[in-house]
Coordinates of N, CA and C and ligand atoms in Angstrom, one line a residue:
X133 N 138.7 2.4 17.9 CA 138.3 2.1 19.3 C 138.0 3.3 20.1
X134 N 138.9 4.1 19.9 CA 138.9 5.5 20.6 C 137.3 5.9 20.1
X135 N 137.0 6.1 18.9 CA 135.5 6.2 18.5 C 134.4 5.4 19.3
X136 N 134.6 4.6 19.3 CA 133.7 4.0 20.1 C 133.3 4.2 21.1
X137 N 134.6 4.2 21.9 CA 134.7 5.2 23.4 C 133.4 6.2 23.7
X138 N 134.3 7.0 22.8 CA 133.3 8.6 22.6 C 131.6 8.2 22.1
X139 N 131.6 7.0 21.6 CA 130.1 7.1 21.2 C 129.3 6.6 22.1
X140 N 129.8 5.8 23.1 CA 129.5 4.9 24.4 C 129.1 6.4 25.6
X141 N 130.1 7.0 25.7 CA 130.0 8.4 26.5 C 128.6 8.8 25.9
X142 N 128.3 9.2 24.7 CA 127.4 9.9 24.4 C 126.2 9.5 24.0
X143 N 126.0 8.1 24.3 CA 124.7 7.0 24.4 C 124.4 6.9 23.1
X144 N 125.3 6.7 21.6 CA 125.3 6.8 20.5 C 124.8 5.4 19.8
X145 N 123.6 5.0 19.3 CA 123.8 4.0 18.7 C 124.8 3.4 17.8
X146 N 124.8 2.4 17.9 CA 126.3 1.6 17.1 C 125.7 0.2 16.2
X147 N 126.0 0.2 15.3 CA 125.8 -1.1 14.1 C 126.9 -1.9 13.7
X148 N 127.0 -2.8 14.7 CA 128.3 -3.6 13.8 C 128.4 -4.8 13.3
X149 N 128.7 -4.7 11.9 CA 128.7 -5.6 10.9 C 130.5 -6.3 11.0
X150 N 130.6 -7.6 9.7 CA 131.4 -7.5 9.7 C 132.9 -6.6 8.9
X151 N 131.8 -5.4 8.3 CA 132.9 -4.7 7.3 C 132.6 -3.3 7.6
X152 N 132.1 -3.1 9.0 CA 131.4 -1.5 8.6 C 131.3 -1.5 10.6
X153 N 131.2 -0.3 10.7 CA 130.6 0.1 12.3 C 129.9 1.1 11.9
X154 N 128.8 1.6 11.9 CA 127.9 2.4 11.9 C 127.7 3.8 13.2
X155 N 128.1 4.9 13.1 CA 127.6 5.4 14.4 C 126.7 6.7 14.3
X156 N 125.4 6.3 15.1 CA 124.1 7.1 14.5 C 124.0 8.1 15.5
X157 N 124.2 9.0 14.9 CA 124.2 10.4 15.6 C 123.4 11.9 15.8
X158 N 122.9 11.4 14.2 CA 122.2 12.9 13.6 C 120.8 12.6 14.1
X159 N 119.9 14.1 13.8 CA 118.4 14.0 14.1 C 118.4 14.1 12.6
X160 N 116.9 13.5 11.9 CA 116.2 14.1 10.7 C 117.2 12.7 9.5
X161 N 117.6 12.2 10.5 CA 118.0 11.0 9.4 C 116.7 10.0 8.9
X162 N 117.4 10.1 7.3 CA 116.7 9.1 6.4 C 117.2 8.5 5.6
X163 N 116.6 7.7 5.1 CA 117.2 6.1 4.4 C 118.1 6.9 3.0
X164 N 117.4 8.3 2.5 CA 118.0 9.1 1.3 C 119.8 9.8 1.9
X165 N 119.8 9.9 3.3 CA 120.7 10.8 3.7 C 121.3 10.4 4.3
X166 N 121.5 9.0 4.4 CA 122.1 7.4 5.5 C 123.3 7.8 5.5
X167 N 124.2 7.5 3.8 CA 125.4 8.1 3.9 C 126.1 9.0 4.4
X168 N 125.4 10.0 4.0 CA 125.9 11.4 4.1 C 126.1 11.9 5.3
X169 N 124.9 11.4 6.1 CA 124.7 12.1 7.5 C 125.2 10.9 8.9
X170 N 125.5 9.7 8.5 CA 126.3 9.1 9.7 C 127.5 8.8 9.7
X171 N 127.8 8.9 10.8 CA 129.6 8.0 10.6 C 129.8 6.7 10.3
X172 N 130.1 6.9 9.0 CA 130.3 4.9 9.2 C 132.0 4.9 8.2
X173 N 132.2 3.6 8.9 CA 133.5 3.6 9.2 C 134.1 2.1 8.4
X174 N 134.5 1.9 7.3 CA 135.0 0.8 7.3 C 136.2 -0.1 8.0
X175 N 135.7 -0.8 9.0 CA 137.0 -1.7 9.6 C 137.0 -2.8 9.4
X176 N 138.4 -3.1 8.9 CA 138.7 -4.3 8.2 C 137.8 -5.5 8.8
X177 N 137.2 -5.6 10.5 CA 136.7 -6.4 10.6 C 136.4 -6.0 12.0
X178 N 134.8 -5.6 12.0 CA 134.4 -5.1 12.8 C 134.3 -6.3 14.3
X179 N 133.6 -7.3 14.1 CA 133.0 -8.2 14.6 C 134.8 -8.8 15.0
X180 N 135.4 -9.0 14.1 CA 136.7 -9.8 15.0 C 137.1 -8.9 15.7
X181 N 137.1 -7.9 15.9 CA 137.5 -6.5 16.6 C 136.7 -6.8 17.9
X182 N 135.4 -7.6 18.2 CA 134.5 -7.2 18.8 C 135.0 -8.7 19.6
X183 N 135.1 -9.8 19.0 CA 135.6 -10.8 19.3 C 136.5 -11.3 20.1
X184 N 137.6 -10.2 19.8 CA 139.0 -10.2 20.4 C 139.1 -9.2 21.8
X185 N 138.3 -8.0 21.8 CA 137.8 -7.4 22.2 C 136.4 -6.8 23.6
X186 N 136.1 -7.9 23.5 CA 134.3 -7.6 23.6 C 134.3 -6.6 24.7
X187 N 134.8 -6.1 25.6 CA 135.2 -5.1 26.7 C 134.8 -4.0 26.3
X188 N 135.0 -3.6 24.5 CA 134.8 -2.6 23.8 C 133.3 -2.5 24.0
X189 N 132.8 -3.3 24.1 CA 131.1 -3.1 23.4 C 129.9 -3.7 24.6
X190 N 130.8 -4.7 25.4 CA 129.8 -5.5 26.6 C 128.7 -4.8 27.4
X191 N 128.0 -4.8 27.5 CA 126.7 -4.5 28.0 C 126.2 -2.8 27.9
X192 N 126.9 -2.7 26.4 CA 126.2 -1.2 26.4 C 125.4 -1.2 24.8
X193 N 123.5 -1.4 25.7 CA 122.7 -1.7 24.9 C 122.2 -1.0 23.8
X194 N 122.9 0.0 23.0 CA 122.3 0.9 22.5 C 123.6 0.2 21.1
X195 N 124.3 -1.0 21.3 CA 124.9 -1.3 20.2 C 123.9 -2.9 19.7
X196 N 124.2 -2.4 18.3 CA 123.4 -3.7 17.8 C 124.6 -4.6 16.8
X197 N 124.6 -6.3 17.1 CA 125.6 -6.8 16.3 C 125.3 -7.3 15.1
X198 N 125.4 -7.6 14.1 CA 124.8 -8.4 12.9 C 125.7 -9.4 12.2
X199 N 126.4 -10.4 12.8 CA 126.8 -11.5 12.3 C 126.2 -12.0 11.5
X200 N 126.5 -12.9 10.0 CA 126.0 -13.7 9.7 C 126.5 -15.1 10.9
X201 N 126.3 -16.5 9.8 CA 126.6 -17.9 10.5 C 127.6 -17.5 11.1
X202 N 128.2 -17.6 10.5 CA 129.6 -17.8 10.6 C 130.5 -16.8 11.8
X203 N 130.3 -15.8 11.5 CA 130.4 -14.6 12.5 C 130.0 -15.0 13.4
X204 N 129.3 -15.3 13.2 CA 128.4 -15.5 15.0 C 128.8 -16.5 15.7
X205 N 129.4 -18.2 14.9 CA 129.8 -18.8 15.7 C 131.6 -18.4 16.3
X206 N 131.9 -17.9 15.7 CA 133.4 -17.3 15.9 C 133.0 -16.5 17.5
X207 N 132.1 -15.8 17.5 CA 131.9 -14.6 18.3 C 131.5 -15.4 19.1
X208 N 131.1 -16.5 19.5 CA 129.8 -17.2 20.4 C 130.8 -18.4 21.2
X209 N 131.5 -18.5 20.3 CA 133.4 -19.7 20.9 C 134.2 -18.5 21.5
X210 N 134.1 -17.4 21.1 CA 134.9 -16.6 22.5 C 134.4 -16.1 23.5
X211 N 133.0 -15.6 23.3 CA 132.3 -15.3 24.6 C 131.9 -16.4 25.1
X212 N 131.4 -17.6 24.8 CA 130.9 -19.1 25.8 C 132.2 -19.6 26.3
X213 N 133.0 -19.6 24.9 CA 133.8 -20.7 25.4 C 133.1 -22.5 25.0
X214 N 132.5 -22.0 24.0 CA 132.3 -23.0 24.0 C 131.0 -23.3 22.0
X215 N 131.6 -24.3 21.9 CA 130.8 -24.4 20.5 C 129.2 -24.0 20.2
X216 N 129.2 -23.9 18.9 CA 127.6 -23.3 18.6 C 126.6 -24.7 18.9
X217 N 125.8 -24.7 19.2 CA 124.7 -25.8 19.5 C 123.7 -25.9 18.3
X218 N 123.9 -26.4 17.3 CA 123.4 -26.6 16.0 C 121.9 -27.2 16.3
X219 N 121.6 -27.7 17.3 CA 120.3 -27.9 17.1 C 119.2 -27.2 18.5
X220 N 120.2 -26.0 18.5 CA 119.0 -24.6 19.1 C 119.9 -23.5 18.9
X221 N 119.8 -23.1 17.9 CA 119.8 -21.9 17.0 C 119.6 -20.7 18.1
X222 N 118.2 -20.6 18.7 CA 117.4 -19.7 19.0 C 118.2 -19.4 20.3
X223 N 118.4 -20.4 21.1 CA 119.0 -20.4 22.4 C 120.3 -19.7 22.4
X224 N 121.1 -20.1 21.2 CA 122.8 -19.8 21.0 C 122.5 -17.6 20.7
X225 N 121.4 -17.8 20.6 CA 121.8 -16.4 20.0 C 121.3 -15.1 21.2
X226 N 120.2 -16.3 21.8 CA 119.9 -15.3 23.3 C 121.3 -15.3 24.3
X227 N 121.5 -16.6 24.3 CA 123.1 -16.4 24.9 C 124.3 -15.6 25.0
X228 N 124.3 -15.7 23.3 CA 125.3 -14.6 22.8 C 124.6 -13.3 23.4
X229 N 123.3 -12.8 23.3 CA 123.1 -11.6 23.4 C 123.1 -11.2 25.3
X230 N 123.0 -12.4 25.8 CA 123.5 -11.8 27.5 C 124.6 -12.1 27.5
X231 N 125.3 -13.0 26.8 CA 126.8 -12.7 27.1 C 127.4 -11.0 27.2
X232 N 126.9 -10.8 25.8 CA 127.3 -9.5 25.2 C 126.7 -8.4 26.6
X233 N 126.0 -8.8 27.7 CA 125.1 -7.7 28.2 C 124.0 -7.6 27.8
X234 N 123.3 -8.3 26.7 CA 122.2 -7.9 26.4 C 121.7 -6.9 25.6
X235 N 123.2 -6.7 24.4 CA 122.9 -5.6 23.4 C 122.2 -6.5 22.3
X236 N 121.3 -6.0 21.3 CA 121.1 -6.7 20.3 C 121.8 -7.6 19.3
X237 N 121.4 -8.6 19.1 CA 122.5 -9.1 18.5 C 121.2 -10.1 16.9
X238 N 121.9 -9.8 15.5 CA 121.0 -10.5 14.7 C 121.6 -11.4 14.0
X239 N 121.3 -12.7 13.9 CA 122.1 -13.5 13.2 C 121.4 -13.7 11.8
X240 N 122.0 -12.8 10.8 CA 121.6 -12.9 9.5 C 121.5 -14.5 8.7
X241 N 120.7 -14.7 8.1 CA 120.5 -16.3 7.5 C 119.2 -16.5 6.8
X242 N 118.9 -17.5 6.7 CA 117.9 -18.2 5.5 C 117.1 -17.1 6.6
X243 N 116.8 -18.0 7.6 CA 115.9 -17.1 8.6 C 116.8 -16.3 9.5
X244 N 115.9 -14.7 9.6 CA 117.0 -14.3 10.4 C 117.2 -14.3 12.1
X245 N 117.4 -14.5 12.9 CA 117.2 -14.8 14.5 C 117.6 -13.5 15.0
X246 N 116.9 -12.6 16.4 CA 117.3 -11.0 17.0 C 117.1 -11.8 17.6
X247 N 117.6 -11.5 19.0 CA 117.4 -11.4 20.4 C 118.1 -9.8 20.9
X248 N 117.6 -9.6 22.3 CA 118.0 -8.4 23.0 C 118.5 -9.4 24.4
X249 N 118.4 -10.6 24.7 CA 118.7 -11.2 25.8 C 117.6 -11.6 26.5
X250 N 116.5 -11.2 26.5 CA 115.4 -11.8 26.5 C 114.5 -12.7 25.7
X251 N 113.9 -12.2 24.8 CA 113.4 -12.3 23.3 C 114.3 -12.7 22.5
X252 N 113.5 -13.8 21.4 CA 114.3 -14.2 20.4 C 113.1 -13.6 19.5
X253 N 113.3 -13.1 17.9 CA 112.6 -12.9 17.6 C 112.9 -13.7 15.9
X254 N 112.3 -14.1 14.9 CA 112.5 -14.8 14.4 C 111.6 -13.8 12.6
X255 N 112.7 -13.6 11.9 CA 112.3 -12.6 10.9 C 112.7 -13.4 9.2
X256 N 111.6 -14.5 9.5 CA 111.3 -15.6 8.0 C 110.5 -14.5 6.9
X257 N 110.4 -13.3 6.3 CA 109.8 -12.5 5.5 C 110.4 -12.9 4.4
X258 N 109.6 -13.1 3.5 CA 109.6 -13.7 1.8 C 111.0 -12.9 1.2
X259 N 111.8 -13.5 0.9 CA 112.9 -12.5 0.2 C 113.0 -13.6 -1.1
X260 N 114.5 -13.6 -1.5 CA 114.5 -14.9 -2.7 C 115.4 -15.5 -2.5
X261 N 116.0 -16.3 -2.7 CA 116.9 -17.6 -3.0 C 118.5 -16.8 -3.0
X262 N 118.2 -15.9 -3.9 CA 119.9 -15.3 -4.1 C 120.1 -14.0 -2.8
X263 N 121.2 -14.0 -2.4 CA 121.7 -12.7 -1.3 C 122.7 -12.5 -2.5
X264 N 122.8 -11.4 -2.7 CA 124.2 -10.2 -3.2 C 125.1 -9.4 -2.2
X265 N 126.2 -9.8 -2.8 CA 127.1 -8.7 -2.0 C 126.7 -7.3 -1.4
X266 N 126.7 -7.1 -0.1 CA 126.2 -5.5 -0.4 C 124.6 -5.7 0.1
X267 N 124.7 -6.7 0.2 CA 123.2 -7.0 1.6 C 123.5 -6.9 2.7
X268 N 124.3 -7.0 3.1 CA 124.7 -6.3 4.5 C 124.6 -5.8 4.7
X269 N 125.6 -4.4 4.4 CA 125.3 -2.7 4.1 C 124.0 -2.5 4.1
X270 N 122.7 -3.0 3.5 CA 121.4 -2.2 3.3 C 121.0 -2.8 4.1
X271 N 121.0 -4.1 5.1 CA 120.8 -4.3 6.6 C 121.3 -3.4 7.4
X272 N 122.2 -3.4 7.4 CA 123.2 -2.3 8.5 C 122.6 -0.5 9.2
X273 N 122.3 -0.1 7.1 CA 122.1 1.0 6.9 C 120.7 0.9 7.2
X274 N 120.1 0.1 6.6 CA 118.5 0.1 7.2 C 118.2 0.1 8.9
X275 N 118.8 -0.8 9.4 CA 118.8 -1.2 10.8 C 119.3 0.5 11.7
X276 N 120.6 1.1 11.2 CA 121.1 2.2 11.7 C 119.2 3.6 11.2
X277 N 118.7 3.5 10.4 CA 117.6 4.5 10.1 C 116.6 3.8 10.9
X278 N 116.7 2.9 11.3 CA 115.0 2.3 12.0 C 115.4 2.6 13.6
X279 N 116.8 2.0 13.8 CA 117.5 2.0 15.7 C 116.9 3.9 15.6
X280 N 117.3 4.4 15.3 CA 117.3 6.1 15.3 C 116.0 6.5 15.4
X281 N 115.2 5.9 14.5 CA 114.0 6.6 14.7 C 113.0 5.7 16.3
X282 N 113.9 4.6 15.9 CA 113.1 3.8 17.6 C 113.2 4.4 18.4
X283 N 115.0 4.7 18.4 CA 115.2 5.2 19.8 C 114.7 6.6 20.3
X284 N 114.1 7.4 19.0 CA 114.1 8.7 19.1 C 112.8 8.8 19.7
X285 N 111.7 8.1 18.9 CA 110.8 7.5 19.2 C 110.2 7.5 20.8
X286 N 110.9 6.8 21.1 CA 110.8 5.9 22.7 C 109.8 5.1 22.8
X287 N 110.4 4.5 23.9 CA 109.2 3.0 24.5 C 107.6 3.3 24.2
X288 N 107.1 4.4 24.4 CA 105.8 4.1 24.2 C 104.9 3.8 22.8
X289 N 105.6 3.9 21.6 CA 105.6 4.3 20.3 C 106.2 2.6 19.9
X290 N 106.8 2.0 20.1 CA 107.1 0.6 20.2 C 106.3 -0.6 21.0
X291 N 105.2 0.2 21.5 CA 104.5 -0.6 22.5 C 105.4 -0.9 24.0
X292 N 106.2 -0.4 24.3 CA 107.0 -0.6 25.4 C 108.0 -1.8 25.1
X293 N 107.8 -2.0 24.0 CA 109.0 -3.4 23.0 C 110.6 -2.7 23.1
X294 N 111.5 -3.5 23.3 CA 112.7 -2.9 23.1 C 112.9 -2.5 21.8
X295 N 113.0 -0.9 21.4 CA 112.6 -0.2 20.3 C 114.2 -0.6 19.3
X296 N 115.2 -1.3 20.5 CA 116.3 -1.9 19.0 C 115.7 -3.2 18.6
X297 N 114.9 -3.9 19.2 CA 114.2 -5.1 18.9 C 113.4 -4.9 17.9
X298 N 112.8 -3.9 18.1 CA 111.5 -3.6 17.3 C 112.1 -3.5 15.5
X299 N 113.3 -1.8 16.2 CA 114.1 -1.7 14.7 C 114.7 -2.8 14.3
X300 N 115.3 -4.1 14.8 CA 116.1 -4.9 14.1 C 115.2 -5.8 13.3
X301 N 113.8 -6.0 13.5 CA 112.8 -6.9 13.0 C 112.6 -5.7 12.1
X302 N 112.3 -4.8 12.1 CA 111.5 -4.0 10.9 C 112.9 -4.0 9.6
X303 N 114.2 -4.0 10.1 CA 115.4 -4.0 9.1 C 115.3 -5.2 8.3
X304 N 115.3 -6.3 9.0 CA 115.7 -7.6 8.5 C 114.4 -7.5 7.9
X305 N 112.6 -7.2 8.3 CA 111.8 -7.2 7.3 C 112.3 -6.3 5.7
X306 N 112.3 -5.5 5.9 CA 112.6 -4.1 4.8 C 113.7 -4.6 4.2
X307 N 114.8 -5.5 4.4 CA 115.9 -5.9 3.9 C 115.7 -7.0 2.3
X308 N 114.6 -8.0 3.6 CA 114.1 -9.3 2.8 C 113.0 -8.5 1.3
X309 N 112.2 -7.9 1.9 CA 111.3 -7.4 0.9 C 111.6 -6.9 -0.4
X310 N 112.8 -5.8 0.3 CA 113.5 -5.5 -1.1 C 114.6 -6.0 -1.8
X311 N 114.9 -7.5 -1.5 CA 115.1 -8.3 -2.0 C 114.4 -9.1 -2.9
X312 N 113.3 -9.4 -2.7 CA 112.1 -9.9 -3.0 C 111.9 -9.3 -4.2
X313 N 111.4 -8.0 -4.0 CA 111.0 -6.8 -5.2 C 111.9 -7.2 -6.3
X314 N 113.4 -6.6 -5.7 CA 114.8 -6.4 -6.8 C 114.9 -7.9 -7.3
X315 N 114.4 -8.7 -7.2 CA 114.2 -10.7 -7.6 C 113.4 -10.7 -8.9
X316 N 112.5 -9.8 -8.3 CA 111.1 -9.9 -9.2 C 111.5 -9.4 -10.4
X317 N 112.2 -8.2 -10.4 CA 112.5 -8.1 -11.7 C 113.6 -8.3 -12.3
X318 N 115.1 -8.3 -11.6 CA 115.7 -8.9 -12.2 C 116.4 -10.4 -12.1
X319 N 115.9 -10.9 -11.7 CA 116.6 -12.3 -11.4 C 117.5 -12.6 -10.6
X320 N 118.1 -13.3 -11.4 CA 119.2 -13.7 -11.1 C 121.2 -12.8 -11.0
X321 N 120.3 -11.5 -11.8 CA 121.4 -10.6 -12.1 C 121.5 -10.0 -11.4
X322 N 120.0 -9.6 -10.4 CA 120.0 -8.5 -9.3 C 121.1 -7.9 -8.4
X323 N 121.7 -6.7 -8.6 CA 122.7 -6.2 -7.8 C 121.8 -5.9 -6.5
X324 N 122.9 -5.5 -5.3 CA 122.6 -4.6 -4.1 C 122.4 -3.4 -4.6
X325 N 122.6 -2.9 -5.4 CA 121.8 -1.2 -5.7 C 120.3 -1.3 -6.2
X326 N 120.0 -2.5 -7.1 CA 119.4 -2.9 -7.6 C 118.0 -2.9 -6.0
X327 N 118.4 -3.6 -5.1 CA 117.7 -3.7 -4.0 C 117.8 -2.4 -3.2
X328 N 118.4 -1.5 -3.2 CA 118.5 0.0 -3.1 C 117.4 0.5 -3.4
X329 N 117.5 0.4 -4.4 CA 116.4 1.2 -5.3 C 115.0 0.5 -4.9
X330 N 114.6 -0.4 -4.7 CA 113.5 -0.8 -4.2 C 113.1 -0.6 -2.7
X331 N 114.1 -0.4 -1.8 CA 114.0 0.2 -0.4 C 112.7 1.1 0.1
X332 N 112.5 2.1 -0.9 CA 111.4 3.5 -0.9 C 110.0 2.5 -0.8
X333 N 109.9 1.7 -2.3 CA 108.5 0.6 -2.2 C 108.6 -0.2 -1.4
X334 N 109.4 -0.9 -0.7 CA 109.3 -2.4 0.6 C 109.1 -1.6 1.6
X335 N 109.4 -0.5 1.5 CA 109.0 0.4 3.4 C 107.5 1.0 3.3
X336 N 107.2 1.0 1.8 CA 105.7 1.5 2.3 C 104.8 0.3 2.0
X337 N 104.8 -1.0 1.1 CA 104.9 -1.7 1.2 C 104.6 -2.7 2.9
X338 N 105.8 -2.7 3.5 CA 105.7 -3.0 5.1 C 105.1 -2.2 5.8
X339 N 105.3 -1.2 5.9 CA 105.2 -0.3 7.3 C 104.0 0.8 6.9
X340 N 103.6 0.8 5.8 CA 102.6 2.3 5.3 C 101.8 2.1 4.9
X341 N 100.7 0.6 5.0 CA 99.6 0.4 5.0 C 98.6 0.4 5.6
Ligands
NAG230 C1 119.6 -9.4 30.5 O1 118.3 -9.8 30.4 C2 117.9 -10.9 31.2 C3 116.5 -11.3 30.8 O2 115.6 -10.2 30.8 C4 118.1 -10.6 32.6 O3 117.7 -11.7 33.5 C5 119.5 -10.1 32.9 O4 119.7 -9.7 34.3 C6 119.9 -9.0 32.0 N1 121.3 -8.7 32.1 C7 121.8 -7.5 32.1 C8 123.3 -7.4 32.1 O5 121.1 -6.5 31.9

C-alpha cells in the first residue's frame, strides 16, 4: 500500500490484476526486459485489495484495472452498491470506470470490454477457444509495455486518444493474437510460455505492417 502511495506521488503507471500490481517506471522498457526492469509485485489479491480499499487507487488515472468476470462483478457490488446488469455489459464497465475516477478499467472475457469513463471500447480479435493460466500475466505485462510507451509517447502519437485506452486495446489485441498463433501450433496443450514466445510475431503481425 505504502508502494502505491509512492507511485501515485510520482505519476507511476500501475496494472492491477488479480495476482500481480505492476509498477512501470523505467525508460527503454521492452516486452524482452518486462521482468527485469519493473516492479511487479505479487499480492495475494490485488483487485480485493482494491475492493476493500478503493481510496488507494480512486481517480488516479495513470492506474489501469484488469478484472476478469468475476473480479469485476465483486469490484462493481462495492463501488455501485449494487449488482452487475447482465444485459449491458458495456454500460457496467463505463460505470465501474467513473466510479473508480475514470482510471482504465478492462474486463477480460470471450470479448474483452476497456473503458476510461468515457469510451467503451470493445477488443473481439481472433484468439482460440482455450485461455491458459498465465494469460493474465502476458495481458498485464503486455498492457504495463504498451501504458509506457503510450504514455511516453503522448497525446499526439495516439491521435489525442487516451494513450491508456489506446495501450489497453493494443494489449488485449497482442494478447488474443498470440494466443491465436500459440493455438495454431499447439493445440490444445498450449502453455502461457508457449504464447510468450509468440509475443515478438503477433506484435509485428498487429502493429508493423
Ligand atoms: C469522467 O469522465 C466523464 C466523461 O468524460 C466526465 O463527465 C467526468 O466528469 C469525469 N470524471 C472525473 C472524475 O474525471
Amino acid at each position: 500500500q505504502g508502494i502505491i502511495e509512492k507511485s501515485k506521488v510520482k505519476g507511476i503507471p500501475i496494472i492491477i490484476d488479480a495476482v500481480s500490481i505492476f509498477f512501470i517506471s523505467v525508460s527503454g522498457l521492452t516486452f524482452k526486459n518486462l521482468f527485469s526492469k519493473c516492479s511487479y509485485y505479487i499480492f495475494q489479491d490485488g483487485l480485493w485489495l482494491i475492493s476493500q480499499q478503493p481510496s488507494l487507487i480512486q481517480g488516479y488515472q495513470r492506474a489501469i484495472l484488469t478484472p476478469n468476470y468475476m473480479e469485476f462483478s465483486r469490484l462493481y457490488e462495492a463501488m455501485l452498491r449494487d449488482p452487475v446488469d447482465s444485459s449491458d455489459h458495456h454500460g457496467c464497465v463505463l460505470r465501474l470506470s467513473q466510479a473508480m475516477g475514470n482510471l482504465t478499467v478492462v474486463q477480460k472475457g470471450e470479448r474483452d470490454l476497456i473503458s476510461d469513463g468515457e469510451k467503451v471500447l470493445v477488443c473481439s480479435h481472433e484468439g482460440s477457444s482455450r485461455r491458459c493460466g498465465g494469460q493474465g500475466d502476458l495481458l498485464s505485462g503486455s498492457l504495463g509495455v504498451l501504458a509506457h510507451w503510450a504514455f511516453v509517447a503522448g497525446a499526439e502519437k495516439t491521435n489525442g486518444q487516451n494513450p491508456f485506452l489506446v495501450a489497453a486495446f493494443g494489449a488485449c489485441s497482442l494478447t488474443r493474437q498470440s494466443n491465436h498463433q500459440a493455438f495454431q501450433k499447439f493445440g490444445r496443450s498450449m502453455t502461457a510460455s508457449d504464447m510468450v514466445s509468440e509475443v515478438g510475431t503477433a506484435f509485428n503481425k498487429l502493429f508493423e505492417t
